PDB file of C-alpha atoms in Angstrom:
ATOM      1  CA  MET A   4       6.559 -11.461  21.357  1.00 64.00           C
ATOM      2  CA  ILE A   5       3.556 -11.763  19.066  1.00 68.00           C
ATOM      3  CA  TRP A   6       1.250 -10.223  21.648  1.00 69.00           C
ATOM      4  CA  LEU A   7       3.785  -7.472  22.391  1.00 68.00           C
ATOM      5  CA  THR A   8       4.164  -6.647  18.704  1.00 69.00           C
ATOM      6  CA  TRP A   9       0.384  -6.460  18.332  1.00 68.00           C
ATOM      7  CA  ARG A  10       0.121  -4.179  21.376  1.00 72.00           C
ATOM      8  CA  GLN A  11       2.786  -1.873  19.983  1.00 72.00           C
ATOM      9  CA  HIS A  12       1.220  -1.626  16.527  1.00 73.00           C
ATOM     10  CA  ARG A  13      -2.480  -1.954  17.261  1.00 80.00           C
ATOM     11  CA  LYS A  14      -3.188   1.745  16.634  1.00 83.00           C
ATOM     12  CA  GLN A  15      -1.543   1.707  13.216  1.00 80.00           C
ATOM     13  CA  THR A  16      -3.341  -1.563  12.433  1.00 82.00           C
ATOM     14  CA  LEU A  17      -6.729  -0.158  13.409  1.00 87.00           C
ATOM     15  CA  PHE A  18      -6.137   2.987  11.352  1.00 86.00           C
ATOM     16  CA  ALA A  19      -5.077   0.817   8.399  1.00 83.00           C
ATOM     17  CA  ALA A  20      -8.246  -1.281   8.762  1.00 86.00           C
ATOM     18  CA  LEU A  21     -10.351   1.890   8.852  1.00 91.00           C
ATOM     19  CA  ALA A  22      -8.593   3.214   5.745  1.00 85.00           C
ATOM     20  CA  PHE A  23      -9.229  -0.087   3.941  1.00 86.00           C
ATOM     21  CA  ALA A  24     -12.900   0.049   4.915  1.00 90.00           C
ATOM     22  CA  LEU A  25     -13.248   3.601   3.579  1.00 90.00           C
ATOM     23  CA  LEU A  26     -11.359   2.673   0.431  1.00 87.00           C
ATOM     24  CA  THR A  27     -13.651  -0.311  -0.108  1.00 89.00           C
ATOM     25  CA  ALA A  28     -16.728   1.866   0.425  1.00 92.00           C
ATOM     26  CA  VAL A  29     -15.550   4.100  -2.423  1.00 88.00           C
ATOM     27  CA  MET A  30     -14.142   1.470  -4.775  1.00 90.00           C
ATOM     28  CA  VAL A  31     -16.970  -1.068  -4.801  1.00 93.00           C
ATOM     29  CA  PRO A  32     -19.809   1.261  -5.962  1.00 94.00           C
ATOM     30  CA  THR A  33     -17.661   3.126  -8.482  1.00 92.00           C
ATOM     31  CA  GLY A  34     -16.105  -0.111  -9.737  1.00 92.00           C
ATOM     32  CA  LEU A  35     -19.478  -1.784 -10.241  1.00 94.00           C
ATOM     33  CA  ARG A  36     -20.717   1.311 -12.062  1.00 93.00           C
ATOM     34  CA  MET A  37     -17.679   1.350 -14.356  1.00 92.00           C
ATOM     35  CA  TYR A  38     -18.032  -2.340 -15.190  1.00 91.00           C
ATOM     36  CA  ALA A  39     -21.743  -1.898 -15.904  1.00 91.00           C
ATOM     37  CA  VAL A  40     -21.106   0.980 -18.313  1.00 89.00           C
ATOM     38  CA  PHE A  41     -18.083  -0.838 -19.778  1.00 87.00           C
ATOM     39  CA  ASP A  42     -20.333  -3.766 -20.738  1.00 85.00           C
ATOM     40  CA  SER A  43     -23.511  -1.877 -21.677  1.00 86.00           C
ATOM     41  CA  SER A  44     -21.705   0.644 -23.870  1.00 81.00           C
ATOM     42  CA  GLY A  45     -20.316  -2.125 -26.041  1.00 80.00           C
ATOM     43  CA  LEU A  46     -16.732  -1.346 -25.098  1.00 80.00           C
ATOM     44  CA  ALA A  47     -16.173  -4.831 -23.700  1.00 76.00           C
ATOM     45  CA  ALA A  48     -17.297  -6.436 -26.978  1.00 77.00           C
ATOM     46  CA  CYS A  49     -15.281  -3.916 -28.934  1.00 76.00           C
ATOM     47  CA  GLN A  50     -12.132  -4.701 -26.949  1.00 70.00           C
ATOM     48  CA  ALA A  51     -12.751  -8.399 -27.629  1.00 68.00           C
ATOM     49  CA  GLY A  52     -12.637  -7.696 -31.354  1.00 64.00           C
ATOM     50  CA  ARG A  53     -16.354  -7.887 -32.054  1.00 56.00           C
ATOM     51  CA  GLY A  54     -16.874  -4.250 -32.909  1.00 52.00           C
ATOM     52  CA  SER A  55     -15.510  -1.518 -35.144  1.00 54.00           C
ATOM     53  CA  THR A  56     -16.169   1.658 -33.130  1.00 62.00           C
ATOM     54  CA  CYS A  57     -13.677   1.176 -30.323  1.00 74.00           C
ATOM     55  CA  GLU A  58     -12.226   4.663 -30.408  1.00 77.00           C
ATOM     56  CA  ARG A  59     -15.583   6.434 -30.205  1.00 79.00           C
ATOM     57  CA  VAL A  60     -16.893   4.217 -27.416  1.00 81.00           C
ATOM     58  CA  ALA A  61     -13.603   4.440 -25.527  1.00 80.00           C
ATOM     59  CA  ASN A  62     -13.717   8.233 -25.737  1.00 81.00           C
ATOM     60  CA  GLN A  63     -17.251   8.245 -24.348  1.00 84.00           C
ATOM     61  CA  PHE A  64     -16.188   5.994 -21.496  1.00 85.00           C
ATOM     62  CA  ASP A  65     -13.135   8.150 -20.825  1.00 83.00           C
ATOM     63  CA  ASN A  66     -15.252  11.310 -20.753  1.00 84.00           C
ATOM     64  CA  GLN A  67     -17.482   9.719 -18.124  1.00 86.00           C
ATOM     65  CA  PHE A  68     -14.883   8.031 -15.912  1.00 87.00           C
ATOM     66  CA  GLY A  69     -11.514   9.388 -17.025  1.00 79.00           C
ATOM     67  CA  SER A  70     -11.232  11.685 -14.013  1.00 81.00           C
ATOM     68  CA  LEU A  71     -11.101   8.615 -11.766  1.00 82.00           C
ATOM     69  CA  GLY A  72      -7.761   7.760 -13.322  1.00 73.00           C
ATOM     70  CA  PHE A  73      -6.173  10.383 -11.086  1.00 77.00           C
ATOM     71  CA  VAL A  74      -7.208   8.265  -8.099  1.00 77.00           C
ATOM     72  CA  ALA A  75      -4.662   5.722  -9.282  1.00 73.00           C
ATOM     73  CA  ILE A  76      -1.945   8.209  -8.373  1.00 74.00           C
ATOM     74  CA  LEU A  77      -3.255   8.269  -4.813  1.00 78.00           C
ATOM     75  CA  PHE A  78      -3.233   4.469  -4.768  1.00 83.00           C
ATOM     76  CA  MET A  79       0.501   4.578  -5.445  1.00 82.00           C
ATOM     77  CA  LEU A  80       1.012   6.344  -2.110  1.00 85.00           C
ATOM     78  CA  LEU A  81      -0.416   3.514  -0.006  1.00 85.00           C
ATOM     79  CA  PRO A  82       2.762   1.367   0.001  1.00 87.00           C
ATOM     80  CA  LEU A  83       4.711   4.432   1.090  1.00 89.00           C
ATOM     81  CA  LEU A  84       2.382   4.903   4.068  1.00 89.00           C
ATOM     82  CA  VAL A  85       3.164   1.355   5.201  1.00 90.00           C
ATOM     83  CA  GLY A  86       6.859   2.203   5.213  1.00 91.00           C
ATOM     84  CA  LEU A  87       6.263   5.469   7.030  1.00 91.00           C
ATOM     85  CA  PHE A  88       3.950   4.317   9.795  1.00 90.00           C
ATOM     86  CA  PHE A  89       4.920   0.664  10.222  1.00 90.00           C
ATOM     87  CA  GLY A  90       8.522   0.320   9.051  1.00 90.00           C
ATOM     88  CA  ALA A  91      10.188   3.520  10.262  1.00 91.00           C
ATOM     89  CA  PRO A  92       8.969   3.358  13.891  1.00 90.00           C
ATOM     90  CA  LEU A  93       9.613  -0.389  14.257  1.00 88.00           C
ATOM     91  CA  ILE A  94      13.176  -0.068  15.543  1.00 87.00           C
ATOM     92  CA  ALA A  95      13.463   3.701  15.955  1.00 87.00           C
ATOM     93  CA  ARG A  96      10.645   3.976  18.500  1.00 86.00           C
ATOM     94  CA  GLU A  97      12.095   1.157  20.619  1.00 83.00           C
ATOM     95  CA  VAL A  98      15.600   2.644  20.668  1.00 85.00           C
ATOM     96  CA  GLU A  99      14.370   6.204  21.104  1.00 86.00           C
ATOM     97  CA  GLY A 100      12.254   5.227  24.103  1.00 82.00           C
ATOM     98  CA  GLY A 101      14.803   2.800  25.522  1.00 78.00           C
ATOM     99  CA  THR A 102      12.237  -0.016  25.691  1.00 77.00           C
ATOM    100  CA  HIS A 103      14.500  -2.380  23.757  1.00 72.00           C
ATOM    101  CA  ARG A 104      16.711  -2.742  26.861  1.00 74.00           C
ATOM    102  CA  LEU A 105      13.753  -3.856  28.934  1.00 74.00           C
ATOM    103  CA  VAL A 106      12.809  -6.486  26.349  1.00 70.00           C
ATOM    104  CA  TRP A 107      16.338  -7.869  26.197  1.00 66.00           C
ATOM    105  CA  THR A 108      16.462  -8.266  29.993  1.00 71.00           C
ATOM    106  CA  GLN A 109      13.377 -10.502  29.903  1.00 70.00           C
ATOM    107  CA  GLY A 110      15.184 -13.440  28.324  1.00 72.00           C
ATOM    108  CA  VAL A 111      14.498 -12.386  24.711  1.00 73.00           C
ATOM    109  CA  SER A 112      17.590 -12.255  22.536  1.00 77.00           C
ATOM    110  CA  ARG A 113      18.196  -9.521  20.009  1.00 77.00           C
ATOM    111  CA  SER A 114      17.944 -11.947  17.116  1.00 81.00           C
ATOM    112  CA  ARG A 115      14.616 -13.371  18.304  1.00 82.00           C
ATOM    113  CA  TRP A 116      13.261  -9.907  19.059  1.00 79.00           C
ATOM    114  CA  SER A 117      14.121  -8.570  15.618  1.00 81.00           C
ATOM    115  CA  THR A 118      13.179 -11.759  13.753  1.00 85.00           C
ATOM    116  CA  VAL A 119       9.694 -11.942  15.258  1.00 84.00           C
ATOM    117  CA  LYS A 120       8.976  -8.252  14.690  1.00 84.00           C
ATOM    118  CA  PHE A 121      10.312  -8.283  11.125  1.00 88.00           C
ATOM    119  CA  ALA A 122       8.492 -11.489  10.253  1.00 89.00           C
ATOM    120  CA  LEU A 123       5.146 -10.383  11.668  1.00 87.00           C
ATOM    121  CA  LEU A 124       5.294  -7.008   9.958  1.00 87.00           C
ATOM    122  CA  GLY A 125       6.504  -8.565   6.710  1.00 88.00           C
ATOM    123  CA  VAL A 126       3.698 -11.145   6.629  1.00 91.00           C
ATOM    124  CA  ALA A 127       1.114  -8.495   7.512  1.00 87.00           C
ATOM    125  CA  GLY A 128       2.509  -6.224   4.789  1.00 87.00           C
ATOM    126  CA  VAL A 129       2.321  -8.964   2.165  1.00 90.00           C
ATOM    127  CA  LEU A 130      -1.244  -9.894   3.122  1.00 90.00           C
ATOM    128  CA  LEU A 131      -2.498  -6.301   3.184  1.00 87.00           C
ATOM    129  CA  SER A 132      -0.762  -5.353  -0.054  1.00 90.00           C
ATOM    130  CA  THR A 133      -2.061  -8.497  -1.772  1.00 92.00           C
ATOM    131  CA  VAL A 134      -5.650  -7.708  -0.813  1.00 90.00           C
ATOM    132  CA  TYR A 135      -5.099  -4.114  -1.870  1.00 89.00           C
ATOM    133  CA  ALA A 136      -3.524  -5.156  -5.193  1.00 90.00           C
ATOM    134  CA  VAL A 137      -6.390  -7.531  -6.029  1.00 92.00           C
ATOM    135  CA  GLY A 138      -9.000  -4.889  -5.201  1.00 92.00           C
ATOM    136  CA  VAL A 139      -7.312  -2.071  -7.089  1.00 91.00           C
ATOM    137  CA  SER A 140      -6.576  -4.311 -10.096  1.00 90.00           C
ATOM    138  CA  TRP A 141     -10.277  -5.155 -10.280  1.00 92.00           C
ATOM    139  CA  TRP A 142     -11.331  -1.531  -9.840  1.00 91.00           C
ATOM    140  CA  ILE A 143      -8.955  -0.027 -12.376  1.00 90.00           C
ATOM    141  CA  GLY A 144      -9.487  -2.729 -15.015  1.00 88.00           C
ATOM    142  CA  PRO A 145     -12.052  -0.851 -17.154  1.00 88.00           C
ATOM    143  CA  LEU A 146     -10.045   2.384 -17.005  1.00 86.00           C
ATOM    144  CA  ALA A 147      -6.888   0.607 -18.150  1.00 84.00           C
ATOM    145  CA  ALA A 148      -8.753  -1.239 -20.933  1.00 81.00           C
ATOM    146  CA  ALA A 149     -10.336   1.957 -22.213  1.00 81.00           C
ATOM    147  CA  GLY A 150      -7.148   3.964 -21.870  1.00 73.00           C
ATOM    148  CA  ALA A 151      -3.473   3.257 -22.339  1.00 69.00           C
ATOM    149  CA  GLY A 152      -3.692  -0.343 -21.161  1.00 72.00           C
ATOM    150  CA  ARG A 153      -2.256  -2.078 -18.137  1.00 78.00           C
ATOM    151  CA  PHE A 154       1.234  -0.705 -18.783  1.00 77.00           C
ATOM    152  CA  GLY A 155       0.080   2.911 -19.032  1.00 76.00           C
ATOM    153  CA  TYR A 156       1.300   5.540 -16.587  1.00 73.00           C
ATOM    154  CA  GLY A 157      -0.421   5.157 -13.229  1.00 74.00           C
ATOM    155  CA  TYR A 158      -1.950   1.795 -14.113  1.00 83.00           C
ATOM    156  CA  PHE A 159       1.053  -0.522 -13.997  1.00 85.00           C
ATOM    157  CA  ASP A 160       2.102   0.619 -10.513  1.00 85.00           C
ATOM    158  CA  VAL A 161      -1.173  -0.379  -8.851  1.00 87.00           C
ATOM    159  CA  GLN A 162      -1.877  -3.751 -10.482  1.00 87.00           C
ATOM    160  CA  GLY A 163      -0.685  -7.307 -10.050  1.00 86.00           C
ATOM    161  CA  ILE A 164       2.311  -7.978  -7.828  1.00 90.00           C
ATOM    162  CA  VAL A 165       3.741  -4.476  -8.243  1.00 90.00           C
ATOM    163  CA  PRO A 166       2.040  -2.996  -5.126  1.00 90.00           C
ATOM    164  CA  VAL A 167       3.268  -5.979  -3.098  1.00 91.00           C
ATOM    165  CA  GLY A 168       6.839  -5.288  -4.194  1.00 91.00           C
ATOM    166  CA  TYR A 169       6.486  -1.565  -3.501  1.00 91.00           C
ATOM    167  CA  THR A 170       5.063  -2.281  -0.045  1.00 91.00           C
ATOM    168  CA  LEU A 171       7.881  -4.632   0.919  1.00 92.00           C
ATOM    169  CA  PHE A 172      10.436  -2.155  -0.400  1.00 92.00           C
ATOM    170  CA  ALA A 173       8.906   0.727   1.580  1.00 92.00           C
ATOM    171  CA  LEU A 174       8.693  -1.447   4.695  1.00 92.00           C
ATOM    172  CA  ALA A 175      12.329  -2.544   4.410  1.00 93.00           C
ATOM    173  CA  LEU A 176      13.404   1.022   3.703  1.00 93.00           C
ATOM    174  CA  GLY A 177      11.537   2.274   6.783  1.00 93.00           C
ATOM    175  CA  ILE A 178      13.096  -0.399   8.995  1.00 92.00           C
ATOM    176  CA  PHE A 179      16.551   0.399   7.622  1.00 93.00           C
ATOM    177  CA  ALA A 180      16.090   4.147   8.166  1.00 93.00           C
ATOM    178  CA  GLY A 181      14.831   3.550  11.702  1.00 91.00           C
ATOM    179  CA  THR A 182      17.841   1.345  12.464  1.00 89.00           C
ATOM    180  CA  VAL A 183      20.301   3.935  11.136  1.00 91.00           C
ATOM    181  CA  TRP A 184      18.768   7.046  12.719  1.00 89.00           C
ATOM    182  CA  SER A 185      17.271   5.511  15.893  1.00 86.00           C
ATOM    183  CA  ARG A 186      14.781   8.391  15.910  1.00 90.00           C
ATOM    184  CA  VAL A 187      11.248   8.140  14.557  1.00 90.00           C
ATOM    185  CA  LEU A 188      10.890  11.497  12.784  1.00 91.00           C
ATOM    186  CA  PRO A 189      14.266  11.403  10.952  1.00 92.00           C
ATOM    187  CA  ALA A 190      13.535   7.799   9.977  1.00 92.00           C
ATOM    188  CA  MET A 191      10.147   8.760   8.567  1.00 92.00           C
ATOM    189  CA  ALA A 192      11.654  11.729   6.713  1.00 92.00           C
ATOM    190  CA  THR A 193      14.362   9.503   5.226  1.00 91.00           C
ATOM    191  CA  THR A 194      11.780   6.912   4.176  1.00 90.00           C
ATOM    192  CA  LEU A 195       9.637   9.587   2.545  1.00 89.00           C
ATOM    193  CA  GLY A 196      12.551  11.187   0.726  1.00 88.00           C
ATOM    194  CA  ALA A 197      14.103   7.922  -0.463  1.00 85.00           C
ATOM    195  CA  SER A 198      10.741   6.511  -1.595  1.00 77.00           C
ATOM    196  CA  SER A 199       9.961   9.703  -3.510  1.00 69.00           C
ATOM    197  CA  TRP A 200      13.359   9.585  -5.192  1.00 66.00           C
ATOM    198  CA  TYR A 201      12.945   5.900  -6.024  1.00 57.00           C
ATOM    199  CA  GLY A 202       9.472   6.553  -7.446  1.00 53.00           C
ATOM    200  CA  HIS A 203      10.926   8.996  -9.938  1.00 48.00           C
TER     201      HIS A 203
END
């Protein structure tokens, strides 16, 4: 079952790995640059209470890197993509193609089939979202410190355990939609619509 699940989801996994590599290639240089300016400008010392010109320095930092804050909005979409491309097709593709009947005739029960697939995708989702959350929390740290803080709009949703929770929610929502509709495209549309509604 593990090998079968990997074979069925290897394309999505490879695309996810490529997306993570591209994301890392963008985040690491810009993050290092932000941290360097954050320290050299005196903003770090100011935030620690050792300076008196926080507002001026923060405004200078925001003028230089503030536009990157909009990238945080894009980061909020990544958990949704997990639900769309991993969760929604998990059951719907099997039922739509009729391959679930073949699996069940090979001595694999429904409960084992679903448990293994759900568990593997759930563990993979937690691991990926944890790595993503750690990386994005590191990257967005200077922007949050210079701006509205960790609980500001667009910052809270991409830091700490929040992305992990969003990812698991999107994954569960996609699996549920795929089970109800038994068709991939309606399941993906339902996941997208419900996630967008939940996000607002």
